[in-house]
Every structure is written in C-alpha cells, then in structure tokens.
XYZ file of C-alpha atoms in Angstrom:
573
model
C 40.468 -8.984 32.152
C 37.029 -8.045 34.143
C 34.155 -7.009 31.702
C 33.690 -3.882 33.498
C 36.935 -2.881 33.341
C 37.252 -3.541 29.576
C 34.284 -1.146 29.275
C 35.633 1.637 31.297
C 38.939 1.809 29.135
C 36.920 1.298 25.818
C 34.856 4.566 26.919
C 38.191 6.448 27.997
C 39.651 5.541 24.435
C 36.666 6.662 22.426
C 36.511 9.963 24.797
C 40.339 10.514 23.681
C 39.685 9.932 19.977
C 36.245 10.615 19.016
C 37.144 10.245 15.209
C 38.963 6.905 15.735
C 38.397 4.708 12.860
C 37.261 1.706 14.747
C 34.118 1.232 17.921
C 32.914 -2.123 18.786
C 30.424 -2.759 21.158
C 29.415 -6.076 22.273
C 25.946 -6.167 23.850
C 24.404 -9.240 25.569
C 21.097 -9.675 25.086
C 18.860 -12.699 25.959
C 21.994 -15.253 25.234
C 22.753 -13.468 22.111
C 25.410 -11.023 21.043
C 25.391 -8.807 18.322
C 28.366 -6.987 16.617
C 28.234 -3.357 15.987
C 31.286 -1.766 14.286
C 31.588 1.776 13.239
C 34.072 2.742 10.695
C 33.911 6.688 10.895
C 30.965 6.931 8.962
C 29.805 3.561 8.043
C 28.402 1.016 10.625
C 27.906 -2.692 9.928
C 24.886 -5.289 11.476
C 25.413 -8.298 11.740
C 24.070 -11.378 13.588
C 25.607 -13.875 15.537
C 26.935 -16.626 13.220
C 26.335 -19.256 15.928
C 22.928 -18.271 16.261
C 20.523 -20.750 14.353
C 17.889 -18.274 13.831
C 17.527 -16.877 10.205
C 17.557 -12.946 9.946
C 14.402 -11.348 8.310
C 14.713 -7.330 7.963
C 11.442 -5.633 7.070
C 11.637 -2.702 5.475
C 8.623 -0.290 6.303
C 5.984 0.397 8.608
C 2.971 0.577 6.409
C 0.067 -1.844 5.885
C 1.911 -4.479 4.626
C 4.876 -4.721 7.289
C 2.849 -3.983 10.044
C 0.451 -6.694 9.350
C 3.269 -9.202 8.686
C 5.060 -8.456 12.176
C 1.729 -8.913 14.039
C 1.613 -12.055 12.825
C 5.250 -13.600 12.434
C 6.441 -15.832 15.028
C 9.310 -13.421 16.339
C 10.541 -16.561 18.358
C 11.517 -18.176 15.550
C 13.456 -15.376 13.398
C 15.947 -12.387 14.164
C 13.740 -10.256 13.101
C 15.055 -6.163 12.281
C 12.545 -3.634 11.313
C 14.068 -0.738 9.015
C 11.724 2.457 8.521
C 12.106 6.387 8.350
C 9.169 6.605 10.879
C 8.715 4.706 14.110
C 4.623 4.166 13.829
C 1.698 2.749 11.817
C -0.663 5.026 10.356
C -3.853 4.365 9.616
C -4.062 5.707 6.054
C -8.079 5.112 5.294
C -8.856 8.054 8.203
C -6.255 10.354 6.805
C -8.773 12.627 4.727
C -10.699 12.432 8.790
C -7.524 14.082 9.947
C -7.263 16.764 7.244
C -10.452 18.479 9.097
C -10.252 17.224 12.491
C -12.554 14.787 12.535
C -10.009 12.554 14.199
C -6.623 13.515 15.368
C -3.613 12.723 14.074
C -2.593 11.040 17.107
C -5.262 8.737 17.228
C -4.519 6.629 14.423
C -0.635 6.016 14.911
C 0.222 3.137 16.507
C 4.444 2.764 17.415
C 6.124 0.034 15.669
C 7.838 -0.721 18.951
C 4.223 -1.685 20.863
C 3.596 -3.982 17.723
C 7.338 -6.123 17.856
C 7.194 -5.718 21.831
C 11.095 -7.137 22.722
C 11.303 -9.936 20.280
C 12.497 -7.718 17.534
C 14.441 -4.844 16.975
C 13.296 -1.350 15.296
C 15.797 1.173 13.488
C 14.772 4.706 12.451
C 16.808 4.772 8.959
C 15.884 5.053 5.503
C 17.395 2.118 3.369
C 18.614 3.635 0.038
C 20.384 0.802 -1.624
C 19.602 -3.586 -1.465
C 22.560 -5.342 -2.424
C 20.579 -8.580 -3.704
C 23.639 -10.262 -4.489
C 25.419 -9.783 -1.157
C 22.352 -10.164 0.946
C 22.672 -6.413 2.663
C 20.788 -3.147 2.822
C 22.610 0.082 2.969
C 20.517 2.573 5.111
C 20.797 6.650 6.488
C 19.985 6.798 10.293
C 17.097 9.856 10.546
C 18.990 10.838 13.918
C 22.014 12.490 13.178
C 25.244 11.901 15.410
C 26.749 15.066 16.001
C 30.345 13.488 16.035
C 30.022 11.972 12.735
C 28.955 13.984 9.707
C 27.775 11.273 7.292
C 26.476 7.948 8.729
C 25.476 4.724 6.935
C 24.298 1.470 8.258
C 25.095 -1.705 6.539
C 22.782 -4.339 7.515
C 23.056 -8.364 6.524
C 19.605 -10.486 5.854
C 18.511 -14.012 4.829
C 15.474 -12.831 4.144
C 14.075 -9.130 3.094
C 10.820 -8.266 3.163
C 10.239 -4.660 1.035
C 7.008 -3.095 1.983
C 7.887 0.817 1.814
C 4.780 1.819 -0.049
C 5.003 4.135 -2.886
C 4.918 8.190 -3.594
C 2.367 10.700 -4.828
C 2.777 10.313 -8.669
C 2.919 13.746 -10.265
C 3.103 12.551 -13.693
C 5.919 15.052 -14.056
C 3.166 17.766 -14.204
C 5.390 21.297 -13.459
C 4.845 23.187 -10.252
C 3.200 20.220 -8.951
C 6.037 19.361 -6.308
C 6.231 22.606 -5.277
C 2.931 23.806 -5.100
C 0.449 21.235 -3.795
C -0.410 19.250 -0.886
C -0.339 15.275 -0.826
C -2.385 13.113 1.134
C 0.149 10.139 1.722
C 1.124 10.246 5.232
C -0.014 11.679 8.418
C 2.540 14.888 8.268
C 0.523 15.360 5.067
C -3.043 15.692 6.658
C -1.645 17.945 9.538
C -0.244 20.322 6.702
C -3.369 20.326 5.296
C -5.429 20.995 7.963
C -3.340 24.023 9.200
C -3.500 25.057 5.036
C -7.264 25.107 5.441
C -7.327 27.504 8.582
C -4.568 29.677 7.237
C -6.873 30.074 3.972
C -10.028 31.141 6.040
C -7.852 33.388 8.068
C -6.378 35.128 4.927
C -9.635 35.452 3.537
C -11.002 37.438 7.037
C -8.458 39.901 6.840
C -10.091 43.486 6.298
C -7.908 44.820 3.494
C -8.851 42.024 0.915
C -10.978 42.236 -2.167
C -13.692 40.113 -2.876
C -11.694 38.322 -5.803
C -8.779 37.953 -3.183
C -11.171 36.463 -0.834
C -12.491 33.989 -3.540
C -9.111 33.244 -4.519
C -8.144 32.232 -0.754
C -11.436 29.907 -0.670
C -10.974 28.164 -3.444
C -10.026 24.673 -2.694
C -9.125 22.078 -5.519
C -9.094 18.382 -5.479
C -7.270 16.604 -8.120
C -8.147 13.238 -8.788
C -11.385 11.261 -8.458
C -10.174 7.939 -6.565
C -11.517 7.296 -3.489
C -9.402 9.453 -1.448
C -9.975 12.793 -3.676
C -13.591 12.075 -3.215
C -13.377 11.670 0.630
C -11.305 14.290 0.988
C -13.823 16.803 -0.933
C -16.880 15.535 0.977
C -14.634 15.873 4.196
C -13.591 19.361 3.386
C -17.270 20.441 2.267
C -18.518 19.304 5.548
C -15.790 21.134 7.586
C -17.021 24.182 6.357
C -20.417 23.551 6.368
C -20.786 22.403 9.732
C -17.816 24.165 11.690
C -15.935 26.833 9.522
C -19.266 28.682 8.173
C -19.959 29.346 11.952
C -16.823 30.671 12.959
C -16.424 33.060 9.721
C -19.651 33.908 8.602
C -18.176 36.979 6.700
C -16.384 34.873 4.075
C -18.622 31.567 3.868
C -20.229 32.824 0.682
C -16.836 32.999 -1.421
C -15.628 29.178 -0.777
C -15.496 27.096 -3.758
C -14.441 23.028 -3.790
C -13.453 22.043 -6.984
C -12.766 18.268 -7.982
C -10.914 17.827 -11.091
C -10.439 14.323 -12.737
C -9.080 13.726 -16.388
C -11.043 10.610 -16.550
C -14.850 10.221 -17.740
C -15.979 9.158 -14.270
C -15.201 9.273 -10.409
C -14.655 6.490 -8.608
C -14.029 4.319 -11.424
C -13.681 1.073 -9.516
C -17.101 1.365 -8.107
C -20.270 0.124 -9.114
C -22.381 2.775 -11.592
C -24.797 3.080 -8.986
C -22.506 4.666 -6.561
C -20.783 6.556 -8.984
C -24.109 8.167 -10.088
C -25.225 9.132 -6.158
C -21.632 10.544 -5.839
C -21.987 13.047 -8.925
C -25.412 14.009 -7.758
C -24.398 14.731 -4.451
C -21.777 16.736 -4.975
C -23.997 18.676 -7.617
C -26.200 19.133 -4.207
C -24.034 20.076 -2.187
C -22.344 22.574 -4.317
C -18.919 20.344 -5.108
C -17.989 21.657 -8.776
C -17.245 18.476 -10.514
C -14.970 18.988 -13.546
C -14.437 15.548 -15.593
C -12.201 15.090 -18.613
C -9.844 17.993 -16.689
C -6.228 17.478 -17.031
C -3.558 19.871 -14.940
C -0.870 20.765 -17.046
C 0.652 23.274 -14.784
C 0.120 24.313 -11.060
C 1.658 27.913 -10.161
C 2.036 29.598 -6.820
C -1.041 31.394 -8.052
C -3.243 29.763 -10.524
C -3.724 25.855 -11.648
C -3.702 25.380 -15.323
C -6.238 22.784 -17.038
C -6.833 21.081 -20.332
C -10.221 19.894 -21.358
C -9.748 16.437 -23.044
C -12.784 17.185 -25.414
C -12.509 20.744 -26.637
C -8.145 21.041 -25.893
C -8.799 24.471 -23.846
C -6.660 25.869 -21.781
C -7.453 28.012 -18.842
C -5.969 29.188 -15.489
C -8.000 29.561 -12.428
C -6.732 31.111 -9.222
C -6.352 29.030 -5.806
C -5.995 28.965 -2.524
C -4.990 25.273 -1.992
C -4.675 22.155 -4.152
C -4.638 18.919 -2.930
C -2.941 16.653 -5.149
C -4.712 12.811 -5.593
C -3.908 10.989 -8.781
C -2.149 7.475 -8.268
C 0.835 6.155 -7.055
C 4.683 6.164 -8.051
C 7.715 4.039 -6.955
C 10.017 5.239 -4.661
C 13.573 6.265 -5.279
C 14.756 2.953 -3.441
C 12.294 0.407 -5.443
C 13.333 2.315 -8.596
C 16.886 1.987 -7.984
C 16.430 -1.758 -7.275
C 14.637 -2.398 -10.329
C 17.068 -0.990 -12.423
C 19.778 -3.429 -10.385
C 17.110 -6.684 -11.143
C 16.499 -5.959 -14.558
C 12.840 -4.454 -14.283
C 13.297 -1.308 -16.059
C 9.814 -1.188 -17.975
C 8.014 -1.708 -14.808
C 6.008 1.084 -12.891
C 6.408 -1.474 -9.528
C 8.475 -4.282 -8.400
C 7.414 -7.780 -10.116
C 6.904 -10.607 -7.726
C 5.733 -14.289 -8.431
C 2.177 -15.424 -6.623
C 4.224 -16.391 -3.712
C 5.242 -12.563 -3.394
C 8.849 -13.305 -4.155
C 10.875 -10.441 -6.121
C 10.849 -12.159 -9.822
C 15.045 -13.066 -9.922
C 15.129 -14.044 -6.111
C 14.657 -16.202 -4.040
C 14.860 -14.526 -0.588
C 13.628 -11.271 -1.160
C 9.603 -10.447 -0.864
C 8.075 -7.273 -1.672
C 4.169 -6.535 -1.063
C 1.903 -3.594 -0.695
C 1.876 -0.345 -2.807
C 5.430 -0.666 -4.027
C 4.856 -4.271 -5.605
C 2.538 -6.065 -7.949
C 1.897 -9.849 -8.677
C 2.775 -10.754 -12.232
C 0.891 -13.423 -12.739
C 1.837 -16.126 -15.138
C 0.245 -16.544 -18.512
C -1.182 -19.826 -19.035
C -0.231 -19.510 -22.577
C 3.522 -19.278 -21.604
C 3.306 -22.728 -19.893
C 0.947 -24.595 -22.057
C 3.084 -27.255 -24.117
C 4.226 -27.969 -20.215
C 0.580 -28.230 -19.060
C -0.660 -30.449 -22.163
C 2.756 -32.990 -21.122
C 1.864 -32.901 -17.466
C -2.091 -34.148 -18.126
C -0.836 -36.532 -20.965
C 0.598 -38.891 -18.502
C 0.321 -41.664 -20.994
C 2.328 -39.536 -23.710
C -0.255 -40.464 -26.420
C -0.349 -37.011 -27.988
C -3.828 -36.412 -27.307
C -5.589 -35.169 -24.212
C -9.213 -36.651 -22.347
C -11.078 -34.547 -20.486
C -10.363 -37.572 -17.701
C -6.943 -36.966 -17.878
C -6.913 -33.280 -17.795
C -9.234 -33.400 -14.672
C -6.719 -34.976 -12.400
C -4.366 -31.789 -12.754
C -7.467 -28.934 -13.043
C -7.022 -28.555 -9.433
C -3.583 -27.627 -9.633
C -3.965 -25.531 -12.786
C -7.043 -23.359 -11.619
C -4.587 -22.629 -8.196
C -1.640 -21.982 -10.331
C -3.424 -20.249 -12.917
C -6.555 -18.450 -11.287
C -7.839 -16.684 -14.538
C -8.731 -20.323 -15.834
C -11.565 -20.339 -12.843
C -12.464 -16.582 -13.779
C -12.744 -16.938 -17.144
C -15.254 -20.183 -16.494
C -17.063 -18.513 -14.102
C -17.913 -15.210 -16.378
C -18.644 -17.555 -19.303
C -21.053 -19.481 -16.653
C -19.465 -22.863 -17.797
C -19.607 -25.501 -15.323
C -16.590 -27.483 -15.819
C -13.265 -28.203 -17.327
C -15.580 -30.407 -19.745
C -17.532 -27.213 -20.509
C -14.356 -24.986 -21.509
C -12.829 -27.855 -23.455
C -16.275 -28.532 -25.376
C -16.775 -24.677 -25.614
C -14.327 -24.339 -28.714
C -14.845 -28.037 -30.028
C -18.580 -27.799 -29.811
C -19.173 -31.597 -29.360
C -19.889 -33.945 -26.008
C -17.661 -34.864 -23.413
C -15.772 -37.653 -25.164
C -13.037 -35.086 -26.310
C -9.523 -35.955 -27.449
C -7.568 -32.699 -28.218
C -4.085 -32.510 -29.619
C -1.723 -29.464 -28.323
C -3.461 -27.150 -30.966
C -6.750 -27.851 -30.074
C -5.653 -27.603 -26.581
C -4.083 -24.074 -27.160
C -7.464 -22.879 -29.122
C -9.494 -23.840 -25.792
C -7.682 -21.914 -23.793
C -6.036 -19.264 -25.831
C -8.914 -16.650 -24.383
C -8.375 -17.663 -20.441
C -5.366 -15.016 -19.898
C -7.498 -12.290 -20.968
C -9.134 -12.549 -17.215
C -5.817 -12.088 -15.551
C -6.246 -9.356 -12.831
C -4.062 -7.053 -11.412
C -4.614 -6.086 -8.295
C -5.343 -2.726 -6.376
C -2.745 -0.581 -4.520
C -5.181 -0.683 -1.244
C -4.448 -1.256 2.370
C -7.009 -4.409 2.013
C -4.508 -5.904 -0.050
C -1.441 -5.145 1.377
C -2.880 -6.449 4.649
C -3.545 -9.559 3.352
C -0.284 -9.771 1.722
C 1.687 -9.498 5.268
C -0.759 -12.055 6.937
C 0.093 -14.347 4.261
C 4.127 -13.750 4.155
C 4.227 -14.157 8.286
C 2.140 -17.582 7.623
C 5.024 -18.941 4.830
C 7.591 -17.802 7.495
C 5.745 -19.119 10.220
C 5.535 -22.998 8.565
C 8.831 -22.475 6.276
C 10.571 -25.651 7.518
C 7.435 -27.824 7.991
C 6.715 -27.289 4.311
C 10.201 -27.306 3.106
C 9.539 -30.898 4.452
C 5.761 -31.249 3.285
C 4.877 -29.407 0.209
C 1.186 -28.234 -0.089
C 1.167 -26.110 -2.994
C 0.243 -26.969 -6.397
C 2.228 -29.141 -8.789
C 5.491 -27.504 -10.167
C 4.381 -26.819 -13.866
C 8.131 -26.774 -14.905
C 9.613 -29.474 -12.441
C 8.993 -32.173 -10.115
C 6.988 -32.017 -7.189
C 5.082 -29.616 -5.361
C 5.851 -25.914 -4.246
C 5.899 -25.481 -0.678
C 3.185 -22.885 -0.153
C -0.063 -22.268 -2.125
C -0.005 -19.115 -4.046
C -1.492 -15.921 -2.188
C -4.814 -15.334 -2.857
C -6.608 -11.805 -2.691
C -10.026 -12.137 -0.980
C -12.131 -9.079 -1.525
C -14.271 -7.985 1.508
C -15.771 -4.965 -0.082
C -14.830 -1.116 -0.155
C -16.650 2.217 1.167
C -16.664 5.398 -0.383
C -17.658 7.882 2.098
C -19.503 11.007 0.862
C -20.117 13.558 3.372
C -23.370 14.388 5.239
C -23.126 10.940 7.326
C -23.743 9.114 3.955
C -21.359 6.757 2.703
C -21.500 4.197 -0.456
C -20.555 0.547 0.484
C -20.075 -2.117 -1.821
C -19.900 -5.673 -0.536
C -18.689 -8.954 -2.151
C -21.975 -10.263 -4.038
C -22.752 -7.152 -6.021
C -24.115 -5.803 -2.706
C -24.494 -2.015 -2.980
C -25.965 0.207 0.048
C -25.832 3.751 -0.064
C -26.858 6.440 2.731
C -26.761 6.846 6.612
C -27.022 3.306 7.499
C -23.635 2.491 5.369
C -21.993 5.293 7.306
C -22.754 3.360 10.655
C -21.428 0.214 9.138
C -18.489 2.215 7.955
C -18.084 3.335 11.775
C -18.085 -0.005 12.908
C -15.466 -1.590 10.569
C -13.021 1.136 10.636
C -13.109 0.857 14.443
C -12.589 -2.728 14.386
C -9.810 -2.804 11.745
C -7.776 -0.601 13.958
C -4.432 -2.256 15.268
C -4.636 -1.518 19.125
C -7.285 -1.322 21.396
C -5.734 1.874 22.448
C -6.241 3.562 18.914
C -9.393 1.953 18.552
C -10.754 3.815 21.799
C -9.117 6.992 21.007
C -11.154 6.993 17.258
C -14.224 6.321 18.602
C -13.963 9.117 21.461
C -12.891 11.392 18.634
C -16.140 10.535 16.772
C -17.890 11.239 19.730
C -16.281 14.275 20.520
C -17.256 15.688 17.180
C -20.536 15.004 17.290
C -20.704 16.893 20.684
C -18.470 19.599 20.339
C -17.487 19.847 16.451
C -14.375 19.549 14.765
C -11.300 21.759 16.392
C -10.398 24.644 14.147
C -7.180 25.790 16.035
C -3.968 26.268 13.831
C -1.833 23.539 15.600
C-alpha cells in the first residue's frame, strides 16, 4: 500500500472515530522515525530503537536549561525540551520591566530559536518524574478540544531538571492571594499595570486624603537584591515620570521596604549596605529592618517588630513579595520519591547528578550541590595516601594526593587560604606545631583536618550560578564518550581509578546592586567595590553583553535609549 493511501485512510478513520483508542502517526524526519501514540488521554513519545543517539530531556527554559542547550552538541543527542513557557527570559532585568524602563518582549528569546532544528520543544508542564523507568509525565499547556484530559509520557536516557523555583511565602496568610511576586515576565507585567492602577484610583475626585495615601502606599517585602532593585526602580519611575503626569497626588506617594533581618543586601560588602541605606533615606524610601510580615489582607499588611514584638497593620495599595525561593510541586514530589524529604531543594553531587541516580541531573534554583564532608571520608583518604600501609602518614605521602583532595573537597583550599597557610605541610604542622618532618597516625590526621569542613559553602541561587552549571553540564555531555575511555577527574576516594570529569566549580564574576538615580553598586572579585554613576555604565555594558542573542541585545539597548530621550511609558497595557 502506498504511504499516501495509508495516510488518507487513517485520516478518514480518525475523523469517523474521534474517541478512538489508538492513533498512530509515523513521521519521517531527517532519517529518523518518531512514534507518537495516543490512547484517549495519554500520549507516549519514544525514540527510534535503532537510533544510536541517546535521548536527553531538558525540563525548563530558564538560565540553567538555556545555557546547557546553547552549548550542547545537538548532533550527538536526541534533545527534547519540555517547558510550560516557550521562551527564555533575562530575569535580572525584570525590575526594569515593572516600570517600563525595558519592554517585556526585549528580554525574551524563543527556545526554538536557541535549539534550532536539531532539537524538539514541547510546550508542556512535567508533573511527575519516574526515575525507575526513566520516564516523565507531562500535561500540555495547549489543551485539545477533542480530548478532555491529556497526558504525555516521554522516555529519556538522561534527564536534566532545570525547572527553577517558586516564590517562598513561608505559609504567611494572605500572601498568595494579595501580593505580587517577581519571578516571571507575567509577574512584572502585572506589577506595571498595578502601579498605574494605583495612580489612576488615587486621581479620582471623590477620594479622601487617607484613601489616596492608601492607594499610593507601595510595600516591598524582602531586602535582597530583587527587592532593593525594584524599590529603587519604582522610586525613579515615580519621581521622573509619574509625578509629572499625576502632579496632584505625587505628595501622597510612600514606598516602604520591609526586611525581617537586621540588614539589606546581606551578600554584599558592608560599604555597599551602608551606602544603600543612606541613599534610600535621602530618597524617602522607608526602610524597616527587623519587621516580619505575619499576615496580608486585602486592605492592610500586618507586621511584627522583632525587637519589641509589637504588631501593627498598615493600609497599602500594592505589595510586592520578594523574600526567597521554595521548591516547585514537581521537585517536592520527586524529592519524596527518592528520599530527600528533609531538604528544600534537590541534592546533587559535585558533578550535578541527583544523589542516588546516575542519569538524572539538576541545576539552577531547584537544586544545590551537597558538598561531601572530608571528615566522612577521612579514613579512606588516609588509606589512599598511606601507600606503604605503615599506619603513619608523612607530608611527602600526603602531597602525592593533595591535588586530588583539594579538587574533590574544595573546602581544604578555602581553609588554607583563610588561615593564610602556604601549603599542606603548614596545615599538618598547624595541629602539631613541629617542623615538616611530620608523621601522623589516623587520629592526628583527623585532628589536623577537623576544622576544614567549616569552610564548605552553599552556592547562591543566582542566574550566574545556573548559567555556569548549564555550560559545565553541556561540556560533560559533549565529551561523555571520550572521558568514559580517558577519565580526567580526581581520584575516586571510595573505589579505583578516576572520575570521568572534574567536579563543577563556580567562579564568582561579581555582582551588581542598582540603587536608582543612575547609581549602581558593583562588587567584583578581589574585594573590589565601586559605587556611583561609573558602576551604572558598567552595569549597562555587562547586562547588554549577557543577552542571549543580538536581537535581544539590540532591543534592550534601544529601550534604554528610548527611556533617556522620552521617559518611561505609563500606558496601562
């Protein structure tokens, strides 16, 4: 039977039987065959069993996933991307989108542009990971009219979980219903409309002064980089643009920044923290430290002062919640499945593999590297170094494995750096107080390294970390076969041979804190701190260069130029 005749008959059969139990479509593309079977409400996507390519399924379209896809050799793998949104968003510029400094479309890039024709994209949301059978279960975002409930089941050889995180409400009553978040492009657009709504409501002629103050009270919860940057951006928007359009109500505006801790921007240098506090004070932004939100109603936000325990309720026009991140339902369910119930995010090893799995990787905000403690392996390390099995360890013997130890346990190098120790001999001598001809037994060896694990660090949940992890993982996949035959990593502490790859190492390239008024604080490696207008231009340069395409780079720069010339747009669209 000719193929055209078969397809024609199949089309008539499906038309006559819209609720049929099975629909089988064979699609020939680039010499490969993809089987797509649908059983009433379930579709199963499998690859060609004769194809030599392994399938990599990437969940998500954020920083980690996009960085991995951009650098992955798509010719070597059958790459499938599953995400509920079909674009990548440059999230560090979301505060700019909230006030019209940058348009939303300028910071997004379609995923299909990134993967090209070599990969496949599915606009669906994964709700279950079946690690045992190497399958994922997804629901399409676009619903079919002929089928009430759909489910796609997809096989994988390798799974990359990069679904990000959601805003953490800490189960505070009323937050989900009454607050805005700032995690997605849609969030920024809603905030922008809400700001304009507040000014329009306050401009109505039949309102009292108290009602106008209520509508124009903007509350930002969270003193981290996102909360601080949004408060500064909102202040500039009101001062430079909205005050000219709404002159009769500009004096009723109040911006309040609430932080439960004792300082804002806790990950920054103290000089930057002090400058930010002073600038907010000059700008009239009401900064309240040690103020914890206990409830948010539709009319007021209730806070409790940590020092006095006093509870107060203040009316507001808009609340933006930016207090940290929590796991998505998919990640929470998967963590229960694999026994990681006592954690907030997925635990991975130093190679970004989910602990307990050899084919599932996780990166970005949904995961955290569980750095192995050196004291857990101290006896095995001693045995590896004590090659003559004498029960005593000399500095020379330890030096033969110290490079592998420092790579496997980076806290060793951090500890020596912070203690200003020149080498491993100084570390061992530090506990003994003797010369370099040291011989240690296992107990003295434990004593010498007992404080090392105190330097183990958890990586921050930032775009910079996720981007570097995606690049690292793509490089590992690209050289998987080569390194399987010729491993390049450190010695296996528990086992023979070497690891295939070097562990992931994050390289901090610096961080910015835009503070409004064309002033930005920059903290770069080497304890280099710069605050002011020059840092703002550095911020412009870095953020423009980090865009994923020339299209978005051009659009972002043109938006900044438009804002300098014409100001920000205040239309409610």
